Short mmCIF file of C-alpha atoms in Angstrom, two decimals:
data_model
loop_
_atom_site.label_atom_id
_atom_site.label_comp_id
_atom_site.label_asym_id
_atom_site.label_seq_id
_atom_site.Cartn_x
_atom_site.Cartn_y
_atom_site.Cartn_z
CA UNK A 1 44.75 -70.43 -27.21
CA UNK A 2 44.95 -66.77 -28.19
CA UNK A 3 44.05 -64.78 -31.25
CA UNK A 4 47.15 -62.59 -30.90
CA UNK A 5 49.58 -62.34 -33.80
CA UNK A 6 51.97 -65.32 -33.61
CA UNK A 7 55.66 -64.80 -33.08
CA UNK A 8 56.42 -66.80 -36.19
CA UNK A 9 54.18 -67.75 -39.08
CA UNK A 10 53.44 -71.47 -38.70
CA UNK A 11 52.60 -73.94 -41.38
CA UNK A 12 48.85 -74.05 -40.70
CA UNK A 13 48.34 -77.19 -42.73
CA UNK A 14 50.88 -79.04 -40.59
CA UNK A 15 51.22 -77.29 -37.19
CA UNK A 16 53.82 -78.26 -34.62
CA UNK A 17 52.16 -81.03 -32.64
CA UNK A 18 52.64 -82.24 -29.09
CA UNK A 19 51.37 -85.76 -28.49
CA UNK A 20 49.70 -86.57 -25.18
CA UNK A 21 50.02 -90.31 -24.55
CA UNK A 22 46.93 -91.42 -22.60
CA UNK A 23 47.59 -94.08 -19.96
CA UNK A 24 43.97 -94.07 -18.83
CA UNK A 25 44.16 -90.80 -16.92
CA UNK A 26 41.02 -88.89 -16.09
CA UNK A 27 42.98 -85.73 -16.93
CA UNK A 28 44.49 -86.68 -20.30
CA UNK A 29 42.10 -84.37 -22.14
CA UNK A 30 42.89 -81.59 -19.68
CA UNK A 31 46.60 -81.93 -20.42
CA UNK A 32 45.90 -81.51 -24.13
CA UNK A 33 43.80 -78.47 -23.38
CA UNK A 34 46.49 -76.90 -21.19
CA UNK A 35 49.02 -77.36 -23.98
CA UNK A 36 46.70 -75.53 -26.35
CA UNK A 37 46.27 -72.75 -23.79
CA UNK A 38 50.03 -72.35 -24.16
CA UNK A 39 49.37 -71.74 -27.90
CA UNK A 40 50.82 -75.08 -28.95
CA UNK A 41 48.75 -77.65 -30.87
CA UNK A 42 48.20 -81.00 -29.14
CA UNK A 43 46.64 -84.37 -29.90
CA UNK A 44 45.85 -87.35 -27.67
CA UNK A 45 47.02 -90.82 -28.66
CA UNK A 46 46.44 -94.11 -26.80
CA UNK A 47 49.34 -95.74 -24.95
CA UNK A 48 48.76 -98.81 -27.11
CA UNK A 49 49.94 -96.94 -30.21
CA UNK A 50 53.33 -98.30 -31.34
CA UNK A 51 56.19 -95.88 -30.80
CA UNK A 52 56.98 -95.97 -34.53
CA UNK A 53 53.49 -94.61 -35.26
CA UNK A 54 53.89 -91.87 -32.67
CA UNK A 55 57.20 -90.80 -34.16
CA UNK A 56 55.71 -90.93 -37.68
CA UNK A 57 53.50 -88.00 -36.62
CA UNK A 58 56.73 -85.96 -36.29
CA UNK A 59 55.88 -84.63 -32.82
CA UNK A 60 57.83 -81.69 -31.45
CA UNK A 61 57.36 -83.12 -27.97
CA UNK A 62 55.57 -85.95 -26.18
CA UNK A 63 53.78 -85.82 -22.83
CA UNK A 64 53.08 -89.00 -20.87
CA UNK A 65 49.85 -88.71 -18.87
CA UNK A 66 49.04 -90.10 -15.47
CA UNK A 67 46.96 -93.23 -15.04
CA UNK A 68 45.30 -95.46 -12.46
CA UNK A 69 47.81 -98.33 -12.72
CA UNK A 70 50.86 -99.19 -10.63
CA UNK A 71 54.02 -99.75 -12.65
CA UNK A 72 54.23 -103.08 -10.79
CA UNK A 73 50.79 -104.29 -11.89
CA UNK A 74 50.89 -107.29 -14.23
CA UNK A 75 48.82 -105.67 -16.96
CA UNK A 76 50.02 -102.12 -16.43
CA UNK A 77 50.64 -100.09 -19.62
CA UNK A 78 54.25 -100.12 -20.80
CA UNK A 79 56.27 -98.02 -23.20
CA UNK A 80 59.06 -98.94 -25.58
CA UNK A 81 62.43 -97.54 -24.46
CA UNK A 82 62.92 -96.39 -28.06
CA UNK A 83 60.62 -93.44 -27.34
CA UNK A 84 63.18 -91.99 -24.94
CA UNK A 85 66.03 -92.59 -27.37
CA UNK A 86 64.42 -90.92 -30.40
CA UNK A 87 65.63 -87.42 -29.57
CA UNK A 88 62.08 -86.09 -29.04
CA UNK A 89 61.60 -84.10 -25.81
CA UNK A 90 59.43 -86.06 -23.35
CA UNK A 91 57.61 -84.91 -20.20
CA UNK A 92 56.25 -87.57 -17.85
CA UNK A 93 53.48 -86.78 -15.36
CA UNK A 94 52.49 -89.02 -12.43
CA UNK A 95 52.28 -92.56 -13.92
CA UNK A 96 54.14 -91.29 -16.98
CA UNK A 97 56.89 -90.03 -14.66
CA UNK A 98 57.17 -93.40 -12.92
CA UNK A 99 57.14 -95.25 -16.23
CA UNK A 100 59.98 -93.07 -17.50
CA UNK A 101 61.93 -93.70 -14.30
CA UNK A 102 61.62 -97.51 -14.37
CA UNK A 103 62.14 -97.79 -18.14
CA UNK A 104 65.40 -95.82 -17.95
CA UNK A 105 66.83 -97.62 -14.91
CA UNK A 106 65.55 -95.55 -12.00
CA UNK A 107 63.84 -97.00 -8.95
CA UNK A 108 60.13 -96.81 -8.13
CA UNK A 109 59.13 -98.37 -4.81
CA UNK A 110 55.77 -99.83 -3.92
CA UNK A 111 56.06 -98.67 -0.29
CA UNK A 112 52.40 -98.22 0.48
CA UNK A 113 53.07 -94.57 1.35
CA UNK A 114 50.48 -92.59 -0.57
CA UNK A 115 49.88 -88.95 -1.41
CA UNK A 116 46.51 -87.69 -2.60
CA UNK A 117 45.34 -84.13 -3.05
CA UNK A 118 47.21 -80.92 -2.24
CA UNK A 119 50.80 -81.61 -1.22
CA UNK A 120 53.73 -79.27 -0.40
CA UNK A 121 56.53 -79.59 -2.98
CA UNK A 122 60.11 -78.68 -2.09
CA UNK A 123 62.10 -77.47 -5.12
CA UNK A 124 65.79 -78.27 -4.70
CA UNK A 125 67.02 -76.77 -8.00
CA UNK A 126 65.15 -73.51 -8.39
CA UNK A 127 67.01 -72.54 -11.56
CA UNK A 128 66.22 -75.73 -13.46
CA UNK A 129 64.51 -75.83 -16.84
CA UNK A 130 61.10 -76.62 -15.33
CA UNK A 131 61.21 -74.68 -12.07
CA UNK A 132 63.04 -71.44 -12.89
CA UNK A 133 61.03 -68.48 -11.67
CA UNK A 134 58.75 -70.52 -9.40
CA UNK A 135 58.86 -70.66 -5.57
CA UNK A 136 61.01 -73.22 -3.81
CA UNK A 137 57.92 -74.17 -1.79
CA UNK A 138 54.73 -74.67 -3.78
CA UNK A 139 51.50 -76.62 -3.58
CA UNK A 140 50.90 -79.42 -6.09
CA UNK A 141 48.20 -82.02 -6.70
CA UNK A 142 49.31 -85.59 -6.02
CA UNK A 143 47.53 -88.87 -6.75
CA UNK A 144 49.82 -91.88 -6.39
CA UNK A 145 50.69 -94.93 -4.31
CA UNK A 146 54.16 -95.79 -5.64
CA UNK A 147 57.13 -93.48 -5.12
CA UNK A 148 60.35 -92.84 -7.04
CA UNK A 149 63.37 -93.25 -4.74
CA UNK A 150 66.18 -93.02 -7.30
CA UNK A 151 66.33 -91.13 -10.60
CA UNK A 152 67.79 -92.78 -13.72
CA UNK A 153 71.47 -92.19 -14.44
CA UNK A 154 72.09 -88.76 -15.94
CA UNK A 155 69.00 -87.18 -14.38
CA UNK A 156 69.13 -84.37 -11.82
CA UNK A 157 66.59 -84.55 -8.99
CA UNK A 158 64.90 -81.15 -8.88
CA UNK A 159 62.10 -81.53 -6.29
CA UNK A 160 60.83 -83.72 -3.47
CA UNK A 161 58.02 -83.97 -0.92
CA UNK A 162 57.95 -85.14 2.68
CA UNK A 163 57.05 -88.62 1.39
CA UNK A 164 58.70 -88.83 -2.03
CA UNK A 165 62.47 -88.24 -2.34
CA UNK A 166 62.28 -87.87 -6.13
CA UNK A 167 59.20 -85.83 -7.04
CA UNK A 168 60.76 -84.31 -10.18
CA UNK A 169 63.80 -84.89 -12.34
CA UNK A 170 65.38 -83.44 -15.46
CA UNK A 171 67.89 -84.46 -18.11
CA UNK A 172 68.58 -81.41 -20.26
CA UNK A 173 71.04 -83.24 -22.51
CA UNK A 174 68.42 -85.78 -23.60
CA UNK A 175 65.49 -83.33 -23.12
CA UNK A 176 63.69 -85.72 -20.77
CA UNK A 177 61.68 -84.33 -17.85
CA UNK A 178 59.23 -85.62 -15.30
CA UNK A 179 57.16 -84.72 -12.24
CA UNK A 180 55.30 -87.01 -9.85
CA UNK A 181 52.29 -84.70 -9.60
CA UNK A 182 49.59 -83.32 -11.93
CA UNK A 183 50.69 -79.88 -13.24
CA UNK A 184 47.63 -79.76 -15.51
CA UNK A 185 45.11 -79.24 -12.68
CA UNK A 186 44.49 -75.82 -11.16
CA UNK A 187 45.30 -77.12 -7.67
CA UNK A 188 48.97 -77.27 -8.75
CA UNK A 189 49.58 -73.58 -8.21
CA UNK A 190 52.39 -73.17 -10.78
CA UNK A 191 51.44 -76.10 -12.97
CA UNK A 192 50.76 -74.16 -16.17
CA UNK A 193 54.08 -72.34 -15.79
CA UNK A 194 55.90 -75.67 -15.37
CA UNK A 195 54.17 -77.07 -18.47
CA UNK A 196 55.04 -73.98 -20.50
CA UNK A 197 58.66 -74.20 -19.35
CA UNK A 198 58.78 -77.72 -20.77
CA UNK A 199 57.20 -76.65 -24.06
CA UNK A 200 59.17 -73.44 -24.59
CA UNK A 201 62.48 -74.11 -22.78
CA UNK A 202 62.77 -77.88 -22.74
CA UNK A 203 61.31 -78.63 -26.18
CA UNK A 204 62.06 -75.28 -27.82
CA UNK A 205 58.56 -74.89 -29.30
CA UNK A 206 57.36 -71.45 -30.45
CA UNK A 207 53.88 -70.58 -29.07
CA UNK A 208 52.24 -69.90 -32.42
CA UNK A 209 48.98 -71.86 -32.55
CA UNK A 210 46.03 -69.45 -32.61
CA UNK A 211 42.37 -69.21 -33.61
CA UNK A 212 43.53 -67.66 -36.86
CA UNK A 213 45.62 -70.74 -37.54
CA UNK A 214 42.62 -72.99 -36.88
CA UNK A 215 40.46 -71.04 -39.32
CA UNK A 216 43.11 -71.01 -42.06
CA UNK A 217 43.86 -74.70 -41.61
CA UNK A 218 40.21 -75.76 -41.64
CA UNK A 219 39.22 -73.55 -44.57
CA UNK A 220 41.99 -75.16 -46.63
CA UNK A 221 41.02 -78.66 -45.46
CA UNK A 222 37.31 -78.12 -46.16
CA UNK A 223 37.96 -76.83 -49.67
CA UNK A 224 40.20 -79.82 -50.39
CA UNK A 225 37.61 -82.27 -49.06
CA UNK A 226 34.46 -80.82 -50.62
CA UNK A 227 35.86 -79.61 -53.94
CA UNK A 228 33.07 -78.41 -56.23
CA UNK A 229 30.32 -80.50 -54.62
CA UNK A 230 27.67 -79.31 -52.21
CA UNK A 231 27.28 -79.73 -48.46
CA UNK A 232 24.45 -79.53 -45.97
CA UNK A 233 24.87 -78.60 -42.34
CA UNK A 234 22.61 -79.53 -39.48
CA UNK A 235 22.04 -76.24 -37.72
CA UNK A 236 20.75 -76.69 -34.18
CA UNK A 237 21.18 -73.12 -33.01
CA UNK A 238 23.91 -74.10 -30.56
CA UNK A 239 27.42 -72.72 -30.68
CA UNK A 240 28.97 -75.92 -32.09
CA UNK A 241 26.83 -76.24 -35.20
CA UNK A 242 26.78 -72.45 -35.70
CA UNK A 243 30.58 -72.17 -35.68
CA UNK A 244 30.95 -75.27 -37.86
CA UNK A 245 28.49 -73.81 -40.38
CA UNK A 246 30.17 -70.40 -40.37
CA UNK A 247 33.57 -72.02 -40.91
CA UNK A 248 32.33 -74.16 -43.81
CA UNK A 249 30.54 -71.22 -45.39
CA UNK A 250 33.78 -69.22 -45.24
CA UNK A 251 35.42 -72.09 -47.11
CA UNK A 252 32.85 -72.94 -49.79
CA UNK A 253 30.28 -70.12 -49.71
CA UNK A 254 27.08 -70.82 -51.62
CA UNK A 255 27.94 -74.53 -51.93
CA UNK A 256 26.61 -74.86 -48.37
CA UNK A 257 22.96 -75.11 -47.41
CA UNK A 258 22.11 -75.17 -43.71
CA UNK A 259 19.18 -77.32 -42.70
CA UNK A 260 17.42 -76.63 -39.45
CA UNK A 261 15.41 -79.63 -38.34
CA UNK A 262 12.57 -78.57 -36.08
CA UNK A 263 12.22 -81.94 -34.35
CA UNK A 264 10.08 -80.59 -31.55
CA UNK A 265 12.85 -81.24 -29.00
CA UNK A 266 14.16 -77.68 -28.80
CA UNK A 267 13.76 -75.19 -25.98
CA UNK A 268 11.18 -72.43 -26.01
CA UNK A 269 11.79 -69.78 -28.70
CA UNK A 270 14.89 -71.43 -30.15
CA UNK A 271 13.53 -72.10 -33.63
CA UNK A 272 12.74 -68.42 -34.07
CA UNK A 273 16.18 -67.49 -32.71
CA UNK A 274 17.96 -69.72 -35.22
CA UNK A 275 16.04 -68.28 -38.16
CA UNK A 276 16.63 -64.69 -37.03
CA UNK A 277 20.06 -64.47 -35.40
CA UNK A 278 22.15 -66.89 -37.43
CA UNK A 279 20.80 -66.00 -40.85
CA UNK A 280 21.11 -62.30 -40.06
CA UNK A 281 24.75 -62.66 -39.02
CA UNK A 282 25.95 -64.95 -41.79
CA UNK A 283 23.53 -64.62 -44.69
CA UNK A 284 23.65 -68.40 -45.08
CA UNK A 285 21.02 -70.25 -47.11
CA UNK A 286 18.75 -71.85 -44.48
CA UNK A 287 16.16 -74.53 -45.10
CA UNK A 288 13.75 -75.23 -42.22
CA UNK A 289 12.18 -78.69 -42.00
CA UNK A 290 9.20 -79.28 -39.72
CA UNK A 291 9.71 -82.86 -38.51
CA UNK A 292 8.07 -82.73 -35.09
CA UNK A 293 5.47 -85.37 -35.80
CA UNK A 294 8.05 -87.71 -37.32
CA UNK A 295 10.30 -87.62 -34.26
CA UNK A 296 7.47 -87.97 -31.76
CA UNK A 297 6.14 -91.00 -33.63
CA UNK A 298 9.58 -92.63 -33.70
CA UNK A 299 10.11 -91.99 -29.97
CA UNK A 300 6.68 -93.20 -28.87
CA UNK A 301 6.91 -95.79 -26.10
CA UNK A 302 10.72 -95.50 -25.77
CA UNK A 303 12.27 -94.77 -22.36
CA UNK A 304 15.82 -96.15 -22.64
CA UNK A 305 18.20 -93.16 -23.06
CA UNK A 306 20.64 -94.84 -25.46
CA UNK A 307 17.77 -96.03 -27.63
CA UNK A 308 16.35 -92.51 -27.67
CA UNK A 309 19.70 -91.08 -28.74
CA UNK A 310 20.05 -93.58 -31.56
CA UNK A 311 16.48 -93.02 -32.76
CA UNK A 312 17.01 -89.26 -32.81
CA UNK A 313 20.30 -89.73 -34.69
CA UNK A 314 18.68 -92.07 -37.22
CA UNK A 315 15.72 -89.79 -37.90
CA UNK A 316 18.02 -86.79 -38.09
CA UNK A 317 19.95 -88.39 -40.94
CA UNK A 318 16.79 -89.50 -42.71
CA UNK A 319 15.51 -85.92 -42.66
CA UNK A 320 18.80 -84.80 -44.18
CA UNK A 321 18.49 -87.39 -46.92
CA UNK A 322 15.08 -86.00 -47.78
CA UNK A 323 16.47 -82.47 -47.69
CA UNK A 324 19.22 -83.65 -50.04
CA UNK A 325 16.66 -84.78 -52.60
CA UNK A 326 14.80 -81.48 -52.35
CA UNK A 327 17.99 -79.45 -52.72
CA UNK A 328 18.95 -81.55 -55.74
CA UNK A 329 15.60 -80.83 -57.34
CA UNK A 330 15.93 -77.13 -56.61
CA UNK A 331 19.63 -76.55 -57.32
CA UNK A 332 20.98 -79.49 -59.29
CA UNK A 333 24.53 -80.27 -58.09
CA UNK A 334 25.07 -83.31 -55.93
CA UNK A 335 24.96 -82.86 -52.17
CA UNK A 336 27.59 -85.29 -50.91
CA UNK A 337 28.72 -83.88 -47.56
CA UNK A 338 27.18 -83.45 -44.12
CA UNK A 339 28.70 -80.82 -41.82
CA UNK A 340 28.55 -81.52 -38.08
CA UNK A 341 29.70 -79.61 -35.01
CA UNK A 342 31.41 -82.59 -33.37
CA UNK A 343 33.88 -81.54 -30.65
CA UNK A 344 36.85 -83.28 -29.07
CA UNK A 345 34.93 -84.16 -25.85
CA UNK A 346 32.26 -85.77 -28.06
CA UNK A 347 34.90 -87.98 -29.65
CA UNK A 348 36.48 -88.91 -26.32
CA UNK A 349 33.20 -89.64 -24.53
CA UNK A 350 31.96 -91.71 -27.44
CA UNK A 351 35.00 -93.98 -27.10
CA UNK A 352 36.90 -92.66 -30.11
CA UNK A 353 40.57 -92.04 -30.45
CA UNK A 354 41.94 -92.79 -27.01
CA UNK A 355 40.84 -96.29 -26.14
CA UNK A 356 38.36 -94.99 -23.56
CA UNK A 357 34.96 -96.44 -22.79
CA UNK A 358 31.81 -95.24 -24.48
CA UNK A 359 30.25 -92.86 -21.96
CA UNK A 360 27.42 -91.79 -24.25
CA UNK A 361 26.30 -91.94 -27.86
CA UNK A 362 25.86 -88.57 -29.53
CA UNK A 363 23.57 -88.20 -32.49
CA UNK A 364 26.58 -86.72 -34.26
CA UNK A 365 29.14 -89.33 -33.17
CA UNK A 366 28.02 -92.72 -31.92
CA UNK A 367 24.41 -92.65 -33.03
CA UNK A 368 24.77 -92.43 -36.80
CA UNK A 369 23.17 -95.20 -38.86
CA UNK A 370 25.52 -97.63 -40.62
CA UNK A 371 24.00 -96.84 -44.00
CA UNK A 372 24.60 -93.09 -43.90
CA UNK A 373 24.94 -91.71 -47.45
CA UNK A 374 26.91 -88.58 -46.62
CA UNK A 375 30.62 -88.04 -46.12
CA UNK A 376 31.09 -86.15 -42.87
CA UNK A 377 32.80 -82.78 -42.57
CA UNK A 378 33.71 -82.14 -38.93
CA UNK A 379 35.91 -79.03 -38.75
CA UNK A 380 35.72 -78.75 -34.93
CA UNK A 381 36.44 -82.35 -33.94
CA UNK A 382 39.84 -81.53 -32.44
CA UNK A 383 38.64 -78.50 -30.45
CA UNK A 384 37.33 -77.96 -26.94
CA UNK A 385 34.27 -75.81 -26.29
CA UNK A 386 36.15 -72.69 -25.21
CA UNK A 387 38.30 -72.93 -28.33
CA UNK A 388 35.15 -73.17 -30.46
CA UNK A 389 33.85 -69.97 -28.89
CA UNK A 390 37.13 -68.22 -29.76
CA UNK A 391 36.85 -69.38 -33.37
CA UNK A 392 33.25 -68.13 -33.47
CA UNK A 393 34.32 -64.72 -32.22
CA UNK A 394 37.10 -64.62 -34.81
CA UNK A 395 34.51 -65.41 -37.51
CA UNK A 396 32.33 -62.51 -36.36
CA UNK A 397 29.36 -64.44 -34.98
CA UNK A 398 27.19 -62.47 -32.50
CA UNK A 399 27.62 -62.89 -28.75
CA UNK A 400 24.12 -64.37 -28.44
CA UNK A 401 25.30 -67.38 -30.44
CA UNK A 402 28.94 -67.64 -29.39
CA UNK A 403 28.20 -67.45 -25.65
CA UNK A 404 25.08 -69.57 -25.69
CA UNK A 405 25.07 -72.34 -23.10
CA UNK A 406 25.73 -75.84 -24.50
CA UNK A 407 22.67 -77.82 -25.52
CA UNK A 408 22.76 -81.53 -26.45
CA UNK A 409 22.13 -82.63 -30.02
CA UNK A 410 19.21 -84.88 -28.99
CA UNK A 411 17.68 -81.85 -27.29
CA UNK A 412 15.02 -82.16 -24.63
CA UNK A 413 14.58 -85.80 -25.66
CA UNK A 414 17.35 -86.72 -23.22
CA UNK A 415 16.21 -84.31 -20.52
CA UNK A 416 12.99 -86.26 -20.05
CA UNK A 417 13.67 -89.33 -17.94
CA UNK A 418 11.06 -91.61 -19.45
CA UNK A 419 8.98 -91.63 -22.61
CA UNK A 420 9.01 -88.48 -24.74
CA UNK A 421 5.57 -87.05 -25.50
CA UNK A 422 4.37 -83.66 -26.71
CA UNK A 423 2.73 -82.95 -23.36
CA UNK A 424 5.92 -83.70 -21.46
CA UNK A 425 8.01 -81.63 -23.88
CA UNK A 426 5.69 -78.64 -23.47
CA UNK A 427 5.87 -78.98 -19.69
CA UNK A 428 9.68 -79.15 -19.71
CA UNK A 429 9.94 -76.25 -22.16
CA UNK A 430 8.06 -73.98 -19.77
CA UNK A 431 10.14 -75.02 -16.75
CA UNK A 432 13.37 -74.59 -18.70
CA UNK A 433 12.34 -71.15 -19.96
CA UNK A 434 11.66 -69.99 -16.39
CA UNK A 435 15.06 -71.21 -15.18
CA UNK A 436 16.86 -69.50 -18.07
CA UNK A 437 14.94 -66.26 -17.56
CA UNK A 438 15.83 -66.07 -13.88
CA UNK A 439 19.49 -66.97 -14.38
CA UNK A 440 19.76 -64.22 -17.01
CA UNK A 441 17.94 -61.72 -14.79
CA UNK A 442 20.38 -62.51 -11.97
CA UNK A 443 23.37 -61.95 -14.28
CA UNK A 444 24.59 -65.54 -13.86
CA UNK A 445 24.79 -66.66 -17.50
CA UNK A 446 28.59 -66.31 -17.61
CA UNK A 447 29.07 -67.82 -14.14
CA UNK A 448 27.73 -71.25 -15.06
CA UNK A 449 28.64 -73.57 -17.91
CA UNK A 450 25.07 -74.68 -18.43
CA UNK A 451 21.95 -75.53 -16.48
CA UNK A 452 20.10 -78.58 -17.81
CA UNK A 453 16.52 -78.71 -16.57
CA UNK A 454 15.35 -82.31 -16.28
CA UNK A 455 11.82 -83.74 -16.09
CA UNK A 456 11.46 -86.95 -14.10
CA UNK A 457 8.51 -88.03 -16.22
CA UNK A 458 8.12 -91.51 -14.75
CA UNK A 459 8.25 -90.25 -11.17
CA UNK A 460 5.38 -88.73 -9.20
CA UNK A 461 5.89 -86.92 -5.90
CA UNK A 462 3.32 -85.97 -3.28
CA UNK A 463 2.56 -82.30 -2.89
CA UNK A 464 -0.01 -79.85 -1.55
CA UNK A 465 -1.20 -77.13 -3.89
CA UNK A 466 -4.21 -75.03 -3.10
CA UNK A 467 -6.34 -77.03 -0.69
CA UNK A 468 -5.66 -80.40 -2.22
CA UNK A 469 -3.13 -83.19 -2.32
CA UNK A 470 -1.26 -83.52 -5.63
CA UNK A 471 0.89 -86.11 -7.39
CA UNK A 472 3.06 -84.07 -9.70
CA UNK A 473 6.33 -84.47 -11.56
CA UNK A 474 9.66 -83.40 -10.01
CA UNK A 475 11.85 -81.00 -11.97
CA UNK A 476 15.64 -81.22 -11.51
CA UNK A 477 17.93 -78.20 -11.84
CA UNK A 478 21.48 -79.15 -12.86
CA UNK A 479 23.62 -75.95 -12.87
CA UNK A 480 27.27 -76.81 -13.47
CA UNK A 481 30.57 -74.97 -13.76
CA UNK A 482 33.20 -76.23 -16.17
CA UNK A 483 35.92 -75.18 -18.60
CA UNK A 484 35.45 -77.78 -21.32
CA UNK A 485 32.78 -80.29 -20.12
CA UNK A 486 35.36 -83.02 -19.53
CA UNK A 487 35.01 -82.38 -15.80
CA UNK A 488 32.45 -80.23 -14.01
CA UNK A 489 31.27 -79.17 -10.57
CA UNK A 490 27.80 -78.09 -9.52
CA UNK A 491 27.36 -74.32 -9.40
CA UNK A 492 26.71 -72.71 -6.02
CA UNK A 493 23.84 -70.47 -7.12
CA UNK A 494 22.47 -67.91 -4.66
CA UNK A 495 19.63 -69.32 -2.57
CA UNK A 496 17.34 -66.45 -3.50
CA UNK A 497 17.75 -67.25 -7.21
CA UNK A 498 17.05 -70.95 -6.63
CA UNK A 499 14.03 -70.05 -4.51
CA UNK A 500 12.62 -67.77 -7.20
CA UNK A 501 13.10 -70.43 -9.91
CA UNK A 502 11.44 -73.08 -7.75
CA UNK A 503 8.50 -70.86 -6.80
CA UNK A 504 7.83 -69.80 -10.38
CA UNK A 505 8.06 -73.35 -11.77
CA UNK A 506 5.71 -74.85 -9.17
CA UNK A 507 3.29 -71.92 -9.53
CA UNK A 508 3.34 -71.55 -13.33
CA UNK A 509 3.93 -75.03 -14.74
CA UNK A 510 1.04 -77.44 -14.50
CA UNK A 511 1.70 -80.94 -13.09
CA UNK A 512 4.95 -79.91 -11.38
CA UNK A 513 4.93 -79.77 -7.57
CA UNK A 514 8.60 -80.18 -6.68
CA UNK A 515 11.94 -78.70 -7.79
CA UNK A 516 15.19 -80.36 -6.71
CA UNK A 517 18.85 -79.42 -7.12
CA UNK A 518 21.49 -81.83 -8.46
CA UNK A 519 24.73 -81.33 -6.48
CA UNK A 520 26.82 -84.06 -8.16
CA UNK A 521 30.18 -83.32 -9.77
CA UNK A 522 31.47 -84.87 -13.00
CA UNK A 523 32.82 -87.43 -12.39
CA UNK A 524 31.02 -89.41 -11.02
CA UNK A 525 27.92 -88.02 -12.72
CA UNK A 526 27.67 -86.74 -16.28
CA UNK A 527 26.28 -83.28 -17.00
CA UNK A 528 23.19 -84.64 -18.71
CA UNK A 529 21.02 -87.18 -16.89
CA UNK A 530 20.58 -89.43 -19.91
#
């Protein structure tokens, strides 16, 4: 997504939309993100959605994602042929490609010949709609067991591999296109170009979706939703809540009061940073609530991570309800809305919208009490993190806020593996502050997505400090690199930086005698430990 002036002024209240049909692919969200990078708005819908409902959204194009199933599996996802006969341009990828082939009369063979990972692709029609301007030999990312041996009638075969005779096909007359591989991943060297060729050339979509469009659209939507009532926003100091608050303030001005809940689960110095940086940059009305004792009491004796998340979510809302009463007493008008910085990955990982499993409960998605008394305003719920940063920059927020590393809503409460106590929080705060200081000093803040620092509170490791044997807590460093948090890899930090962090933590933080490095990608691990 770009903030450049669009080629044509779009209808920001009803942007051109490309639907990404999710067949259970691990990359469905990445496809949607790549479409947005092409300055075209996208939404993900489950493959179980009836075709009539998809078409009712008036999509300018539809993309069929990959998926783990074989088209021959008994319970494999299917698709109504009517989708391909509706006149809407369709692009099938991997499983979506095979499903298009079999639905329209082509042949997909279960030969047992598989291709996984980087694979040479041989383009046979270099001037085709998808492949014009790309090399006849290019590297793509494959992940399949079945293979298409014959394209449907009316389709031109445009590429193959050493194993697959039909690795891409096109039907310009019906605007139907497909590739066997994953153009959305960076390992497919010309994948973004192929996707953009489908959007611009195949579907005829103008690339006009920008950060300015997002702001205009959301300001109009917020004003329509809130009307003349009041709203409160939970300001955590992170980029998500800060951008959400700035966007809502632009829409309704003094009708918004931001509430910063000091629940005692924040990192060192963050409360002061919120009060200084955000208020100075926006002039928003900020109410600070000291609720540390309340949260610690509610979390006492609790070690289960999902239970901790739900407790933090419940208490968070209760604090807002109290703030609502106080604001009513002070200002009069009814406070009926709660603003939250929920993002698209939050929705997906909480099992919403795409039929996916619940990976985690967020205090601002899956952990809300059933008896919540506010109507939610979530202006960022269709955006990825990098898009949120762009919106923040467009709104004029300072770099210190816009480029801040992501921090979970439940705070350090889910970075302590075990019971949350004040002593453990203070210990983790010091270790986290040291890690952040050294990463900043080494100029690595922009090179990593975030670096959770985790306390294994219920684990003791043997160590030698001074002249004695110790049983201290291990601290885990979890530096990761990512584009949108849907997938991530561990960051290869310089050894000297890791050594300095480890030495300082074990020397300066009491009861810690070991620092370990988490080298797990996502998947299979999540970024946070709990």
